[in-house]
mmCIF file of C-alpha atoms in Angstrom:
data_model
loop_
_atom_site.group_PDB
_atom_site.id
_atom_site.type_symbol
_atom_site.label_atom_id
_atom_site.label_comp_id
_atom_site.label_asym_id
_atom_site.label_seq_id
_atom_site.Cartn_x
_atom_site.Cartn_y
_atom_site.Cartn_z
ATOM 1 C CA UNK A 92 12.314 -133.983 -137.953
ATOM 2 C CA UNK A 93 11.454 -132.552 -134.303
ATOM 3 C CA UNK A 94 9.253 -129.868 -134.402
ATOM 4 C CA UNK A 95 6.258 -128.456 -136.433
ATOM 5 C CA UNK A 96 3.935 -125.919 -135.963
ATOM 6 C CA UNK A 97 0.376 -126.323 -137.238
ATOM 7 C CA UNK A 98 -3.013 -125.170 -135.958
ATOM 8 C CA UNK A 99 -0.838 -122.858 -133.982
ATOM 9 C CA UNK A 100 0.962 -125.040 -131.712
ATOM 10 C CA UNK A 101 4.384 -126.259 -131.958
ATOM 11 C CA UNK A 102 4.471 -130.489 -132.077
ATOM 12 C CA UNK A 103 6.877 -132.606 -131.363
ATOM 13 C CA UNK A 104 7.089 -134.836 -134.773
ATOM 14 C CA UNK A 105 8.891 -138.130 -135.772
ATOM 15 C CA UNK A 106 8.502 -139.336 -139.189
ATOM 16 C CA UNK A 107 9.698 -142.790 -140.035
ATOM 17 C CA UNK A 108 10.155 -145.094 -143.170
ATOM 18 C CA UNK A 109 9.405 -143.764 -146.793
ATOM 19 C CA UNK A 110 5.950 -143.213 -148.494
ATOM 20 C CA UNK A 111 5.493 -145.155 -151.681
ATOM 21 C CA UNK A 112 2.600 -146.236 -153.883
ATOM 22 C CA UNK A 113 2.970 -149.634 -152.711
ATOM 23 C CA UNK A 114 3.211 -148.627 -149.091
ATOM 24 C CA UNK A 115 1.006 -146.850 -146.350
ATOM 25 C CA UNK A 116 1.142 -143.656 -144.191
ATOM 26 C CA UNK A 117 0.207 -144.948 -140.542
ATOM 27 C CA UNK A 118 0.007 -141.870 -137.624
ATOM 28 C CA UNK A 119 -0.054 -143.049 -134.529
ATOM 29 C CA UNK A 120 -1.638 -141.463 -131.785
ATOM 30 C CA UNK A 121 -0.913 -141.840 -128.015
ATOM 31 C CA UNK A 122 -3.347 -142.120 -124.602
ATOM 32 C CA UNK A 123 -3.798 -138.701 -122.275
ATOM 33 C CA UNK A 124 -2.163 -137.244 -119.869
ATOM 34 C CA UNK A 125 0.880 -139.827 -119.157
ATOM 35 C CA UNK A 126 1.246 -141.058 -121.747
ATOM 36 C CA UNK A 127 3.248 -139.561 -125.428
ATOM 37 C CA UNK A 128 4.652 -141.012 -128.495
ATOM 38 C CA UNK A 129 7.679 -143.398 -126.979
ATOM 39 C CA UNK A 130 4.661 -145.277 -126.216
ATOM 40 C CA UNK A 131 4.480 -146.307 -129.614
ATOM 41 C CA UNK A 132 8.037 -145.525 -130.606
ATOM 42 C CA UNK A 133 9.163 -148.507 -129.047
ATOM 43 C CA UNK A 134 6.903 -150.859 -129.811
ATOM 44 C CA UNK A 135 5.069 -150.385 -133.168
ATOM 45 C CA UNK A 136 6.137 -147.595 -134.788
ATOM 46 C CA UNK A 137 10.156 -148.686 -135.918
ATOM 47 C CA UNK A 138 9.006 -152.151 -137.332
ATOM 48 C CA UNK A 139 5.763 -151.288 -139.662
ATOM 49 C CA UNK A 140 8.699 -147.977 -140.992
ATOM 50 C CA UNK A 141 10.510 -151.150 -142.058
ATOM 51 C CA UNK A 142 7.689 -151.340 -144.742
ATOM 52 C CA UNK A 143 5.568 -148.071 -144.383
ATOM 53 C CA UNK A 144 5.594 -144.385 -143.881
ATOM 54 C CA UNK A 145 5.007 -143.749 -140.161
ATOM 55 C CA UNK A 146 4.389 -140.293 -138.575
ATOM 56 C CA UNK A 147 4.337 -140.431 -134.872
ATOM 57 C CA UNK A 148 3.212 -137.089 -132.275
ATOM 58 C CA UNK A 149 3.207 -135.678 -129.409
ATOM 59 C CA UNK A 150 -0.376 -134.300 -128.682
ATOM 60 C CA UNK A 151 -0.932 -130.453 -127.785
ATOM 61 C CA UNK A 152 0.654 -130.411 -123.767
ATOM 62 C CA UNK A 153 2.036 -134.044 -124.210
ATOM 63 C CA UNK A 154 5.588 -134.775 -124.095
ATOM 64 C CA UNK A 155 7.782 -132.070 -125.782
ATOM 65 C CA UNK A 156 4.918 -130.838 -127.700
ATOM 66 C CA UNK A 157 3.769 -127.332 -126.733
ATOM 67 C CA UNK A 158 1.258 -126.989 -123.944
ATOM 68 C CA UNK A 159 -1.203 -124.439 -124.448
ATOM 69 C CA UNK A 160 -3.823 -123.300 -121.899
ATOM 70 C CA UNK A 161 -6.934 -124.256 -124.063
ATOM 71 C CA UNK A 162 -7.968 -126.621 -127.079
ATOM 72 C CA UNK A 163 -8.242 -129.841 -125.614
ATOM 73 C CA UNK A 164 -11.458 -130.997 -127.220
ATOM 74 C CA UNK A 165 -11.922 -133.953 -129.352
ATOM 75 C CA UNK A 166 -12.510 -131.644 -132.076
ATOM 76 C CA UNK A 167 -9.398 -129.449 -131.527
ATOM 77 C CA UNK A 168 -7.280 -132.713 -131.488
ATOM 78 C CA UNK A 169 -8.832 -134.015 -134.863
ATOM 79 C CA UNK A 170 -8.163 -129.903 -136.400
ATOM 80 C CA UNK A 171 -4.477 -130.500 -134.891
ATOM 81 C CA UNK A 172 -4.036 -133.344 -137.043
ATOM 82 C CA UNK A 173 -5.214 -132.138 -140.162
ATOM 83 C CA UNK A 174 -3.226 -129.181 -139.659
ATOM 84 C CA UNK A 175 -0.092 -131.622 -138.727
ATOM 85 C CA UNK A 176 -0.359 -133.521 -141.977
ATOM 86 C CA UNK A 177 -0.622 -130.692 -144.596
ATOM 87 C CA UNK A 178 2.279 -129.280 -142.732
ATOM 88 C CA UNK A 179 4.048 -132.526 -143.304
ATOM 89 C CA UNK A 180 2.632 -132.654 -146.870
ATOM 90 C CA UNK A 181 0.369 -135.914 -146.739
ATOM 91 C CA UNK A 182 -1.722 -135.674 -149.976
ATOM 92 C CA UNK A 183 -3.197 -139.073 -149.661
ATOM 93 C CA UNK A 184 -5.600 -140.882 -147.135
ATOM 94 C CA UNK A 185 -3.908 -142.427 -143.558
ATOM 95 C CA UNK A 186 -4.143 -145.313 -141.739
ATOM 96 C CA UNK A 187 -5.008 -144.286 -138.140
ATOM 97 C CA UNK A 188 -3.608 -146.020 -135.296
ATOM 98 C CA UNK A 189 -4.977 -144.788 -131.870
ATOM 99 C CA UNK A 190 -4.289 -145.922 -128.118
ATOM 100 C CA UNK A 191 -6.694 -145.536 -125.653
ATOM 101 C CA UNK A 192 -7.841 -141.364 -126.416
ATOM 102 C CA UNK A 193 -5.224 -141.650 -129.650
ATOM 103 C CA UNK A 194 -8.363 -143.817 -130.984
ATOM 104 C CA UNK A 195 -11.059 -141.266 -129.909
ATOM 105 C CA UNK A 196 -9.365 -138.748 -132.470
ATOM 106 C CA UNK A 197 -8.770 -141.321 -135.073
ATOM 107 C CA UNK A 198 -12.521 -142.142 -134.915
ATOM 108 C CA UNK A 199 -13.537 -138.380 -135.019
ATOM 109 C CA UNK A 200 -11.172 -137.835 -137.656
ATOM 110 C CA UNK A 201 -12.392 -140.722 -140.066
ATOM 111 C CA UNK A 202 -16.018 -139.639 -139.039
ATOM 112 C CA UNK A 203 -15.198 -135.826 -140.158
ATOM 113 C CA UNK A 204 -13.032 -136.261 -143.464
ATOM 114 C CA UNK A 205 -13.640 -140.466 -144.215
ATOM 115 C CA UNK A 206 -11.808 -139.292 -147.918
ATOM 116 C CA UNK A 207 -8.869 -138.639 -146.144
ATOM 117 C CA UNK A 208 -8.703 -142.252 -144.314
ATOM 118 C CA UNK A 209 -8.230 -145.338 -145.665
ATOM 119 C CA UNK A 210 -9.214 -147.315 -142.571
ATOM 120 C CA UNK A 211 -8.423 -147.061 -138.651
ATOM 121 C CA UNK A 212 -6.976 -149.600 -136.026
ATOM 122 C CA UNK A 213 -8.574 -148.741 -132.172
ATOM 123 C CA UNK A 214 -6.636 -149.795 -129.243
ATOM 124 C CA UNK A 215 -8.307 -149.843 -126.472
ATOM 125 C CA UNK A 216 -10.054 -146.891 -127.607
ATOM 126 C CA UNK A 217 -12.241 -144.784 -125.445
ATOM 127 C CA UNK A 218 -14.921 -143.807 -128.092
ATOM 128 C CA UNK A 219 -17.109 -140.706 -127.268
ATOM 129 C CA UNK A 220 -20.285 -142.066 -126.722
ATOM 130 C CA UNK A 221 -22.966 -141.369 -124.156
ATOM 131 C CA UNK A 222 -21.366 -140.570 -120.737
ATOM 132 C CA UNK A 223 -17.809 -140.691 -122.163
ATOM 133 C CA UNK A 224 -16.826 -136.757 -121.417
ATOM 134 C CA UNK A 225 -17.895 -136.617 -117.647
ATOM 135 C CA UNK A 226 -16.080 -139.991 -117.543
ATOM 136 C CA UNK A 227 -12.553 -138.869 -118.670
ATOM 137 C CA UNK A 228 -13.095 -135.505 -116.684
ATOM 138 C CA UNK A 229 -13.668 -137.819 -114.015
ATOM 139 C CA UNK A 230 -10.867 -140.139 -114.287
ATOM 140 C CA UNK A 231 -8.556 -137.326 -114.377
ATOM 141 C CA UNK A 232 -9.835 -135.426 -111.514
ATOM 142 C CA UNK A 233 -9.094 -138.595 -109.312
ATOM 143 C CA UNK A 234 -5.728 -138.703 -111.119
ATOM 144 C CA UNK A 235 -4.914 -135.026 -110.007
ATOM 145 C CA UNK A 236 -6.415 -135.664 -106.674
ATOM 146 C CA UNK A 237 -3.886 -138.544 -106.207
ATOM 147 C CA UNK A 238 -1.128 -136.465 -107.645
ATOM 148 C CA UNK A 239 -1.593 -133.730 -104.816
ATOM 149 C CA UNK A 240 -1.374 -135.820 -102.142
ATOM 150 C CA UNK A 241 1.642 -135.779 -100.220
ATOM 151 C CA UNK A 242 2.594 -138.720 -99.851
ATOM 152 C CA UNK A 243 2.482 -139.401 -103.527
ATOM 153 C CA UNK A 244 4.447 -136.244 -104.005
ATOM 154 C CA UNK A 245 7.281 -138.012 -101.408
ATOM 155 C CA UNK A 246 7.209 -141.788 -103.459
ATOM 156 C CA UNK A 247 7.748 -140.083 -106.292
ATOM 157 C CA UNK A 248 10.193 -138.139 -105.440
ATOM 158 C CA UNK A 249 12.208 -141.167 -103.925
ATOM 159 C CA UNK A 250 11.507 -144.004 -106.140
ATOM 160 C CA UNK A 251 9.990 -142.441 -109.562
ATOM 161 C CA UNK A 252 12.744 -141.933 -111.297
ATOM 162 C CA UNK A 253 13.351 -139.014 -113.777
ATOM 163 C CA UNK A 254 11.311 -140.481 -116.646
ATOM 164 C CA UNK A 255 7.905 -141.133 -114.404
ATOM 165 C CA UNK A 256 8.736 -138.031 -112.615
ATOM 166 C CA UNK A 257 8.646 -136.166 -115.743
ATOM 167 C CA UNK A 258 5.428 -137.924 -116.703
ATOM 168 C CA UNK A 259 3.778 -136.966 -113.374
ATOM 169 C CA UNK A 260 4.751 -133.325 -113.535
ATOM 170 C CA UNK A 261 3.506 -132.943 -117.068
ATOM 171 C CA UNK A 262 -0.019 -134.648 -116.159
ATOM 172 C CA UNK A 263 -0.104 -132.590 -113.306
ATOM 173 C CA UNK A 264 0.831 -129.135 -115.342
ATOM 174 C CA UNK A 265 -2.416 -130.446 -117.992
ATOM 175 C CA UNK A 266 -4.868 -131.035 -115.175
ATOM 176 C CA UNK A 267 -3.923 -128.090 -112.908
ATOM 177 C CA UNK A 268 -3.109 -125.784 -116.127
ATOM 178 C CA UNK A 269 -5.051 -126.247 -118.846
ATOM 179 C CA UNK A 270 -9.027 -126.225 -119.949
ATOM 180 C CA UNK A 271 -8.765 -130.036 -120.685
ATOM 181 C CA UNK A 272 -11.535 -131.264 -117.811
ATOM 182 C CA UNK A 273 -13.824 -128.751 -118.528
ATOM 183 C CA UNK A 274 -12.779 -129.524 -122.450
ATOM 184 C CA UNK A 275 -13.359 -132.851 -121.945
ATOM 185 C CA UNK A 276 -16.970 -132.817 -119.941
ATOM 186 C CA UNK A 277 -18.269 -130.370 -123.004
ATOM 187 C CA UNK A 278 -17.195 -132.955 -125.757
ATOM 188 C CA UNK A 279 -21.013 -133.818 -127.742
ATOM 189 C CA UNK A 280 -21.155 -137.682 -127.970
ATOM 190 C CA UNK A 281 -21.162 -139.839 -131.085
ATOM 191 C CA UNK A 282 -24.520 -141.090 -131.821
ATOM 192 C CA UNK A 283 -24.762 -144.586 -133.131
ATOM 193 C CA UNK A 284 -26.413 -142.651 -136.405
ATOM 194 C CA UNK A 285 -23.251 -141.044 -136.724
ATOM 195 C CA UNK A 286 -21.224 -144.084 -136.028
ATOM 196 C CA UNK A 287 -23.300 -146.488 -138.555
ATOM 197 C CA UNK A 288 -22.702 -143.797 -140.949
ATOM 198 C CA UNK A 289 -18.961 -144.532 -140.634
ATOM 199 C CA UNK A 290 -17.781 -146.801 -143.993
ATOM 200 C CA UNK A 291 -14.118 -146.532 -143.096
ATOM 201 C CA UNK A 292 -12.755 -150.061 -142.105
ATOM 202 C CA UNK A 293 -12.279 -150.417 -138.615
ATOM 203 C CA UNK A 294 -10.419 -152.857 -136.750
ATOM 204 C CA UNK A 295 -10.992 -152.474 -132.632
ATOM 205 C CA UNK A 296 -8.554 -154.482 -130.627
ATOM 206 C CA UNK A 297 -9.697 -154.918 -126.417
ATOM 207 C CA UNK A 298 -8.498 -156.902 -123.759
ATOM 208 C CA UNK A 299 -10.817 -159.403 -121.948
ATOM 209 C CA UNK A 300 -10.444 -157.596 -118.928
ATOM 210 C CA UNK A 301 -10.934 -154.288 -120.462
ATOM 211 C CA UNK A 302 -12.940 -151.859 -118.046
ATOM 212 C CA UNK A 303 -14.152 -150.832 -121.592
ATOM 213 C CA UNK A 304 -15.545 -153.351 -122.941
ATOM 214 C CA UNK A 305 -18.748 -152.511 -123.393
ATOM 215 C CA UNK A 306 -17.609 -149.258 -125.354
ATOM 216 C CA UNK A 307 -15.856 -151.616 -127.983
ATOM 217 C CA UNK A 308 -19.406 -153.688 -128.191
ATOM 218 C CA UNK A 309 -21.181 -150.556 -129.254
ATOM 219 C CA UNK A 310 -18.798 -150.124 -131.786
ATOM 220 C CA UNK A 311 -18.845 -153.342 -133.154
ATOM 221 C CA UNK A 312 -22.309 -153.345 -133.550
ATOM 222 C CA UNK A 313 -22.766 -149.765 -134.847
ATOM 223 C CA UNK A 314 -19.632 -149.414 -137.648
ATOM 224 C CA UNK A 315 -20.932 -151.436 -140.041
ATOM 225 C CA UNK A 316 -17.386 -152.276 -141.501
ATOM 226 C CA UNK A 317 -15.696 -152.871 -137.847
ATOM 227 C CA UNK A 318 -14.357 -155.845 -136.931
ATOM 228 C CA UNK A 319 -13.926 -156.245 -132.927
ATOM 229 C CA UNK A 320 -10.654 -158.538 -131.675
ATOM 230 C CA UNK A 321 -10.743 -159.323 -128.462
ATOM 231 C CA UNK A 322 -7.520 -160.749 -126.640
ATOM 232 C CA UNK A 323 -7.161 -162.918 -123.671
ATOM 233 C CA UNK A 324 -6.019 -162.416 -120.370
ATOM 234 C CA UNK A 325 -5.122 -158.585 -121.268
ATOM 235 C CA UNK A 326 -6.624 -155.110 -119.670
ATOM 236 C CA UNK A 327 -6.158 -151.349 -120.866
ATOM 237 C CA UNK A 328 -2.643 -151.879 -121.071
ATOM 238 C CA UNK A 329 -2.922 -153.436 -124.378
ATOM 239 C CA UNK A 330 0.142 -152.083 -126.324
ATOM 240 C CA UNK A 331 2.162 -152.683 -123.996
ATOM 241 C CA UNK A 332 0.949 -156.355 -123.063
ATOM 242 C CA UNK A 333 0.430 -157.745 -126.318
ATOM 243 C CA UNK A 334 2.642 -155.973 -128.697
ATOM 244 C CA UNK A 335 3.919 -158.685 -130.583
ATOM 245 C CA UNK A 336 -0.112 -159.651 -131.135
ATOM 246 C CA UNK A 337 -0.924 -155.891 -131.914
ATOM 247 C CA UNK A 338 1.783 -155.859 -134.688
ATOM 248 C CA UNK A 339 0.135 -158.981 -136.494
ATOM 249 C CA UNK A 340 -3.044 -157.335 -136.314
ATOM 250 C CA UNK A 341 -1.802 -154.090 -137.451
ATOM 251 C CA UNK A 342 0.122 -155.966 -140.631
ATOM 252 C CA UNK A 343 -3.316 -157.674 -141.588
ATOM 253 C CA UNK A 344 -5.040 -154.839 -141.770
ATOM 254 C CA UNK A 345 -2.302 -152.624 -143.729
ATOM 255 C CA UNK A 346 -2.432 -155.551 -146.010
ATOM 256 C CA UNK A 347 -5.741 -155.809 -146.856
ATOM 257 C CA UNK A 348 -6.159 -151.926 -147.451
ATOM 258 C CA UNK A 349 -5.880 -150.537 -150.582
ATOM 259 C CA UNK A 350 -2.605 -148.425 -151.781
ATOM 260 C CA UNK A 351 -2.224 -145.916 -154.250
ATOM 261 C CA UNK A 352 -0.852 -148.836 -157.028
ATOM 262 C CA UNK A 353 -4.016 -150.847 -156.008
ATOM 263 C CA UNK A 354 -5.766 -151.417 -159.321
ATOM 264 C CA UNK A 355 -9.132 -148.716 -158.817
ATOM 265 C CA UNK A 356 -8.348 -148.719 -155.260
ATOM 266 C CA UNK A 357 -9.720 -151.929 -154.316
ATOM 267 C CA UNK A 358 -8.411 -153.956 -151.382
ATOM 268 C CA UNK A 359 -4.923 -156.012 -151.604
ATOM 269 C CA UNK A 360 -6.419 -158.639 -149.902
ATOM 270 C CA UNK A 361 -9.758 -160.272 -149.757
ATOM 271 C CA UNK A 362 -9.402 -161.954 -146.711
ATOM 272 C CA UNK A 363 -9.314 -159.844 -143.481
ATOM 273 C CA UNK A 364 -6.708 -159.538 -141.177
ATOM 274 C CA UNK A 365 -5.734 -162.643 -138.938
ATOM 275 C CA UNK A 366 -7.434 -162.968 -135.334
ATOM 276 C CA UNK A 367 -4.385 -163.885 -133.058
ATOM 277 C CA UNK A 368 -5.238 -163.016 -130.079
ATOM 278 C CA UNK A 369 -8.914 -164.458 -129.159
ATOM 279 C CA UNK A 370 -12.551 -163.988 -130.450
#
């Protein structure tokens, strides 16, 4: 499967494995701006199909998704998804796996419909909290400050390559063409009401050298069923750094969630997932 229109924008979809009543559906969602769903399609995504459903997406202006003008709040992402998976015909609750702003939507989603989630795995999430929006807006405007500059324009052009070229165009064509920093600066926080209101189980992975660390911390203490795993020696670029660490992590928790053949829907497992990578 390639394409699918829901919420009235055409995404870029890869659906993997087969659902079962033993089994789970995971979606994995991807960072912003350079970042889209090969991220995860060649590290997580083919191994958990071995033994779960896995959908996998290009957000709205991400990779070969469509890029509309507007609709790049938190909440438009989370109404994307829904959309996406009655498209797709999901009738049972997901297992949300988000990287870096993938986990800002799979919080907001579990927050908004917590019957259609049966539990949610942050990677280096950035979670909407107080100061998060004119952060991101921010970040980005340095990022498309950097990617006017000349001289950036002329390295790219020489030693990029078509893939990160590609990348850098598309970030550039969201930053320059969209509403997503003025999106992104209106987005209301999550109050740690709202957070400790959450009963989903949540499983937050961070690296020790995280520059959002203390974001993970406030989640840990509001969720009251989160569990925070902090790895060693790792920054942002979790996924990527730690994959083979992520995957054990990932298998705990799909273990020790419930599945539609669980007897009245209680957990597989009693024990929760391994810590392999650090307290």
């Amino acid at each position: 499967m390639a394409e699918v229109t829901a919420n009235g924008v055409r995404f870029h979809v890869q659906r993997l494995g087969t659902a079962r009543d033993d089994n789970h559906t995971v979606v994995m969602m991807h960072g912003m701006v350079m970042d889209n769903l090969s991220s995860f399609y060649y590290t997580l995504a083919n191994p958990v199909a071995l033994d779960h459903e896995v959908i996998l997406y290009d957000q709205r202006g991400h990779g070969r998704s469509e890029r509309p003008p507007t609709g790049y709040t938190v909440a438009d992402s989370v109404a994307d998804l829904r959309a996406l998976l009655a498209e797709l015909g999901v009738d049972r609750p997901v297992v949300l796996v988000g990287n870096s702003y993938g986990g800002t939507i799979g919080m907001a989603y579990a927050m908004a419909h917590p019957d259609e989630v049966r539990g949610v795995l942050l990677i280096e999430a950035h979670i909407a909290v107080e100061g998060w929006g004119d952060h991101m807006a921010g970040s980005l405007a340095l990022a498309a400050f950097g990617l006017d500059d000349d001289q950036v324009r002329e390295w790219l052009s020489d030693q990029g390559g078509r893939k990160v070229n590609r990348l850098a165009r598309n970030a550039e064509a969201l930053i320059y063409k969209t509403s997503m920093l003025d999106d992104l600066a209106a987005v209301p926080v999550m109050t740690e009401a709202q957070l400790g209101a959450l009963e989903v189980p949540v499983l937050a992975l961070y690296g020790e050298q995280s520059d959002i660390l203390d974001v993970a911390r406030t989640v840990e203490r509001c969720v009251p069923n989160c569990r925070l795993q902090v790895m060693a020696d790792t920054t942002h670029s979790l996924l990527l750094e730690r994959t083979a660490e992520v995957r054990e992590a990932l298998d705990g928790l799909l273990a020790a969630l419930p599945t539609d053949a669980s007897p009245a829907g209680k957990p597989t497992s009693d024990a929760p997932p391994d810590n392999p990578g650090g307290a």
